[in-house]
Amino acid sequence: MTKAELNEETEQAGVEDRKPDPDRTDRVLISVGLVLAAFAAFFPWYVFLNQDQFGVRPYTLSSERDLPGIAGRSVVSVSPLAIPDSGDSDEFDFDSITTATITLDGNEGDNEADPEEGPAQAFPGYKPVFRLLHVVNGRALIEDGNGVYMVRVGSILPDDSRLATLEQRDGRWVIVTSDGDVIER
């Protein structure tokens, strides 16, 4: 069967060759590309010329201590700092927060403690337990119940002591704390 005979048969059957027009597809893609290119070229200029629509608005700070004027709840607990000043500052001029008492000359007499000496009793609670995982380049990796930490000499350890030294004893690395505890790997 030749090509001419095949074409005659398809025409007789009413079947036409329908292929998409490649020129039309190319024109659509070129048009879309040109529109995107124009948008990419002109949008930055639009933003530059209309900065008030696109800029970051600065937050203005105020020195007022008043609460915003919104409808309150039936029970409101107002902080003393939110109460407006009355302007009378000569009534009381003292700090009402209880702190410590010292003498005028700074001498505590018989109750004076040696600043070099720490507290005579242990702090309450349990002493956290941690273990040494790895030592390299003067730093140690330790682990406790809250996570893994990298420490070096002078760092505060989970038991509130400081890392005094990193030593290698009998081929094994150990941590010596400021409390004198030795933690082995």
mmCIF file of C-alpha atoms in Angstrom:
data_model
loop_
_atom_site.group_PDB
_atom_site.id
_atom_site.type_symbol
_atom_site.label_atom_id
_atom_site.label_comp_id
_atom_site.label_asym_id
_atom_site.label_seq_id
_atom_site.Cartn_x
_atom_site.Cartn_y
_atom_site.Cartn_z
ATOM 1 C CA MET A 1 0.000 0.000 0.000
ATOM 2 C CA THR A 2 1.429 3.332 -0.973
ATOM 3 C CA LYS A 3 1.181 6.580 0.819
ATOM 4 C CA ALA A 4 -1.287 8.010 -1.661
ATOM 5 C CA GLU A 5 -3.623 5.052 -1.228
ATOM 6 C CA LEU A 6 -3.439 5.388 2.550
ATOM 7 C CA ASN A 7 -4.347 9.092 2.345
ATOM 8 C CA GLU A 8 -7.335 8.266 0.123
ATOM 9 C CA GLU A 9 -8.640 5.713 2.603
ATOM 10 C CA THR A 10 -8.397 8.060 5.574
ATOM 11 C CA GLU A 11 -10.132 10.848 3.655
ATOM 12 C CA GLN A 12 -12.892 8.487 2.675
ATOM 13 C CA ALA A 13 -13.357 7.390 6.275
ATOM 14 C CA GLY A 14 -13.687 11.040 7.359
ATOM 15 C CA VAL A 15 -10.652 10.980 9.598
ATOM 16 C CA GLU A 16 -8.447 14.005 9.211
ATOM 17 C CA ASP A 17 -4.922 14.451 10.440
ATOM 18 C CA ARG A 18 -5.217 16.773 13.485
ATOM 19 C CA LYS A 19 -1.887 17.847 14.908
ATOM 20 C CA PRO A 20 -1.491 20.902 17.103
ATOM 21 C CA ASP A 21 -0.147 23.876 15.253
ATOM 22 C CA PRO A 22 3.469 24.275 16.453
ATOM 23 C CA ASP A 23 3.487 27.929 15.446
ATOM 24 C CA ARG A 24 0.503 28.703 17.696
ATOM 25 C CA THR A 25 2.088 26.985 20.754
ATOM 26 C CA ASP A 26 5.334 28.860 20.184
ATOM 27 C CA ARG A 27 3.471 32.171 19.947
ATOM 28 C CA VAL A 28 1.677 31.522 23.267
ATOM 29 C CA LEU A 29 4.925 30.611 25.065
ATOM 30 C CA ILE A 30 6.724 33.649 23.649
ATOM 31 C CA SER A 31 3.856 35.928 24.712
ATOM 32 C CA VAL A 32 3.844 34.544 28.263
ATOM 33 C CA GLY A 33 7.623 34.960 28.458
ATOM 34 C CA LEU A 34 7.442 38.571 27.308
ATOM 35 C CA VAL A 35 4.711 39.387 29.843
ATOM 36 C CA LEU A 36 6.783 37.850 32.672
ATOM 37 C CA ALA A 37 9.896 39.710 31.522
ATOM 38 C CA ALA A 38 8.007 43.013 31.442
ATOM 39 C CA PHE A 39 6.593 42.365 34.923
ATOM 40 C CA ALA A 40 10.068 41.503 36.257
ATOM 41 C CA ALA A 41 11.485 44.682 34.722
ATOM 42 C CA PHE A 42 8.819 47.156 35.830
ATOM 43 C CA PHE A 43 7.687 45.832 39.232
ATOM 44 C CA PRO A 44 10.855 46.940 41.083
ATOM 45 C CA TRP A 45 10.344 50.450 39.686
ATOM 46 C CA TYR A 46 6.732 50.416 40.821
ATOM 47 C CA VAL A 47 7.842 49.434 44.329
ATOM 48 C CA PHE A 48 10.558 52.104 44.287
ATOM 49 C CA LEU A 49 8.129 54.839 43.253
ATOM 50 C CA ASN A 50 5.421 53.731 45.736
ATOM 51 C CA GLN A 51 7.476 52.997 48.843
ATOM 52 C CA ASP A 52 4.704 54.074 51.178
ATOM 53 C CA GLN A 53 2.672 51.026 50.120
ATOM 54 C CA PHE A 54 5.512 48.498 50.455
ATOM 55 C CA GLY A 55 7.856 49.833 53.143
ATOM 56 C CA VAL A 56 8.231 48.552 56.683
ATOM 57 C CA ARG A 57 6.312 50.798 59.016
ATOM 58 C CA PRO A 58 8.355 51.783 62.081
ATOM 59 C CA TYR A 59 6.951 50.974 65.487
ATOM 60 C CA THR A 60 6.479 54.101 67.544
ATOM 61 C CA LEU A 61 7.403 53.916 71.196
ATOM 62 C CA SER A 62 5.717 55.994 73.847
ATOM 63 C CA SER A 63 6.664 56.815 77.397
ATOM 64 C CA GLU A 64 3.108 56.546 78.711
ATOM 65 C CA ARG A 65 2.379 53.935 81.335
ATOM 66 C CA ASP A 66 -1.384 53.975 80.910
ATOM 67 C CA LEU A 67 -3.126 50.821 79.838
ATOM 68 C CA PRO A 68 -4.775 50.859 76.417
ATOM 69 C CA GLY A 69 -8.422 51.908 76.366
ATOM 70 C CA ILE A 70 -10.023 48.529 75.801
ATOM 71 C CA ALA A 71 -13.045 47.099 77.537
ATOM 72 C CA GLY A 72 -11.920 45.403 80.723
ATOM 73 C CA ARG A 73 -12.998 42.161 82.280
ATOM 74 C CA SER A 74 -15.147 41.963 85.366
ATOM 75 C CA VAL A 75 -12.115 41.279 87.591
ATOM 76 C CA VAL A 76 -8.931 43.110 86.656
ATOM 77 C CA SER A 77 -5.648 42.959 88.514
ATOM 78 C CA VAL A 78 -3.689 46.094 87.677
ATOM 79 C CA SER A 79 0.061 46.211 88.098
ATOM 80 C CA PRO A 80 1.326 49.033 90.345
ATOM 81 C CA LEU A 81 3.506 50.193 87.456
ATOM 82 C CA ALA A 82 0.383 50.803 85.350
ATOM 83 C CA ILE A 83 -1.073 53.279 87.852
ATOM 84 C CA PRO A 84 -0.419 56.843 86.652
ATOM 85 C CA ASP A 85 1.952 58.951 88.725
ATOM 86 C CA SER A 86 0.257 61.496 90.973
ATOM 87 C CA GLY A 87 3.202 63.860 90.840
ATOM 88 C CA ASP A 88 3.744 63.776 94.643
ATOM 89 C CA SER A 89 7.151 62.158 95.037
ATOM 90 C CA ASP A 90 8.049 63.722 98.400
ATOM 91 C CA GLU A 91 5.701 61.480 100.469
ATOM 92 C CA PHE A 92 7.936 58.426 100.762
ATOM 93 C CA ASP A 93 11.337 58.117 99.249
ATOM 94 C CA PHE A 94 12.291 54.539 100.037
ATOM 95 C CA ASP A 95 12.336 51.189 98.294
ATOM 96 C CA SER A 96 9.638 48.903 99.666
ATOM 97 C CA ILE A 97 11.354 45.714 98.509
ATOM 98 C CA THR A 98 12.882 43.822 101.436
ATOM 99 C CA THR A 99 16.550 43.096 100.862
ATOM 100 C CA ALA A 100 19.325 42.875 103.455
ATOM 101 C CA THR A 101 20.442 45.054 106.338
ATOM 102 C CA ILE A 102 23.944 46.420 106.693
ATOM 103 C CA THR A 103 25.469 48.744 109.213
ATOM 104 C CA LEU A 104 26.344 52.298 108.297
ATOM 105 C CA ASP A 105 30.084 51.616 108.439
ATOM 106 C CA GLY A 106 29.766 48.275 106.590
ATOM 107 C CA ASN A 107 31.143 46.324 109.568
ATOM 108 C CA GLU A 108 28.991 43.419 110.733
ATOM 109 C CA GLY A 109 30.765 42.825 114.037
ATOM 110 C CA ASP A 110 30.577 39.277 115.452
ATOM 111 C CA ASN A 111 28.407 38.030 112.576
ATOM 112 C CA GLU A 112 30.910 39.009 109.907
ATOM 113 C CA ALA A 113 31.781 36.086 107.624
ATOM 114 C CA ASP A 114 35.098 35.390 105.958
ATOM 115 C CA PRO A 115 34.669 36.203 102.249
ATOM 116 C CA GLU A 116 37.067 33.386 101.264
ATOM 117 C CA GLU A 117 35.051 30.775 103.118
ATOM 118 C CA GLY A 118 31.966 29.264 101.486
ATOM 119 C CA PRO A 119 28.820 28.186 103.286
ATOM 120 C CA ALA A 120 29.388 25.637 106.060
ATOM 121 C CA GLN A 121 26.477 23.413 105.057
ATOM 122 C CA ALA A 122 25.550 21.742 101.814
ATOM 123 C CA PHE A 123 22.848 23.211 99.641
ATOM 124 C CA PRO A 124 19.500 21.417 99.864
ATOM 125 C CA GLY A 125 18.320 19.035 97.183
ATOM 126 C CA TYR A 126 20.000 16.321 95.227
ATOM 127 C CA LYS A 127 23.346 16.642 93.518
ATOM 128 C CA PRO A 128 22.954 16.201 89.751
ATOM 129 C CA VAL A 129 24.749 13.221 88.271
ATOM 130 C CA PHE A 130 26.529 13.541 84.944
ATOM 131 C CA ARG A 131 28.956 11.417 82.988
ATOM 132 C CA LEU A 132 31.929 12.069 80.758
ATOM 133 C CA LEU A 133 31.389 11.095 77.124
ATOM 134 C CA HIS A 134 34.462 12.291 75.224
ATOM 135 C CA VAL A 135 37.544 14.519 75.575
ATOM 136 C CA VAL A 136 39.327 16.255 72.698
ATOM 137 C CA ASN A 137 41.406 19.453 72.287
ATOM 138 C CA GLY A 138 41.029 20.547 75.907
ATOM 139 C CA ARG A 139 37.251 20.253 75.846
ATOM 140 C CA ALA A 140 34.994 17.577 77.256
ATOM 141 C CA LEU A 141 31.550 16.359 76.294
ATOM 142 C CA ILE A 142 29.388 15.584 79.329
ATOM 143 C CA GLU A 143 25.827 14.295 79.605
ATOM 144 C CA ASP A 144 23.197 14.613 82.298
ATOM 145 C CA GLY A 145 19.434 14.173 82.394
ATOM 146 C CA ASN A 146 18.837 17.482 80.593
ATOM 147 C CA GLY A 147 21.175 17.053 77.649
ATOM 148 C CA VAL A 148 24.728 16.955 76.354
ATOM 149 C CA TYR A 149 27.142 19.836 77.021
ATOM 150 C CA MET A 150 30.609 20.825 75.833
ATOM 151 C CA VAL A 151 32.746 22.163 78.693
ATOM 152 C CA ARG A 152 36.324 23.297 79.206
ATOM 153 C CA VAL A 153 38.446 24.174 82.226
ATOM 154 C CA GLY A 154 36.584 26.808 84.242
ATOM 155 C CA SER A 155 33.118 25.940 82.903
ATOM 156 C CA ILE A 156 30.244 25.484 85.332
ATOM 157 C CA LEU A 157 29.128 21.861 85.562
ATOM 158 C CA PRO A 158 25.562 20.603 86.183
ATOM 159 C CA ASP A 159 26.297 20.133 89.910
ATOM 160 C CA ASP A 160 27.232 23.867 90.191
ATOM 161 C CA SER A 161 30.927 23.115 90.590
ATOM 162 C CA ARG A 162 33.552 24.185 88.077
ATOM 163 C CA LEU A 163 35.702 22.021 85.848
ATOM 164 C CA ALA A 164 39.153 22.192 87.488
ATOM 165 C CA THR A 165 41.205 19.919 85.203
ATOM 166 C CA LEU A 166 40.972 17.371 82.434
ATOM 167 C CA GLU A 167 43.461 14.592 83.146
ATOM 168 C CA GLN A 168 44.431 11.289 81.635
ATOM 169 C CA ARG A 169 44.883 8.651 84.350
ATOM 170 C CA ASP A 170 45.900 5.107 83.438
ATOM 171 C CA GLY A 171 45.030 5.777 79.789
ATOM 172 C CA ARG A 172 41.507 6.988 80.626
ATOM 173 C CA TRP A 173 40.244 10.561 80.688
ATOM 174 C CA VAL A 174 38.830 11.966 83.913
ATOM 175 C CA ILE A 175 37.277 15.252 84.985
ATOM 176 C CA VAL A 176 38.340 16.776 88.302
ATOM 177 C CA THR A 177 35.798 19.276 89.634
ATOM 178 C CA SER A 178 36.364 22.220 91.960
ATOM 179 C CA ASP A 179 34.625 20.183 94.693
ATOM 180 C CA GLY A 180 37.315 17.494 94.345
ATOM 181 C CA ASP A 181 35.034 14.965 92.627
ATOM 182 C CA VAL A 182 36.610 12.780 89.947
ATOM 183 C CA ILE A 183 34.329 11.710 87.090
ATOM 184 C CA GLU A 184 35.734 8.931 84.922
ATOM 185 C CA ARG A 185 34.812 8.062 81.378
#
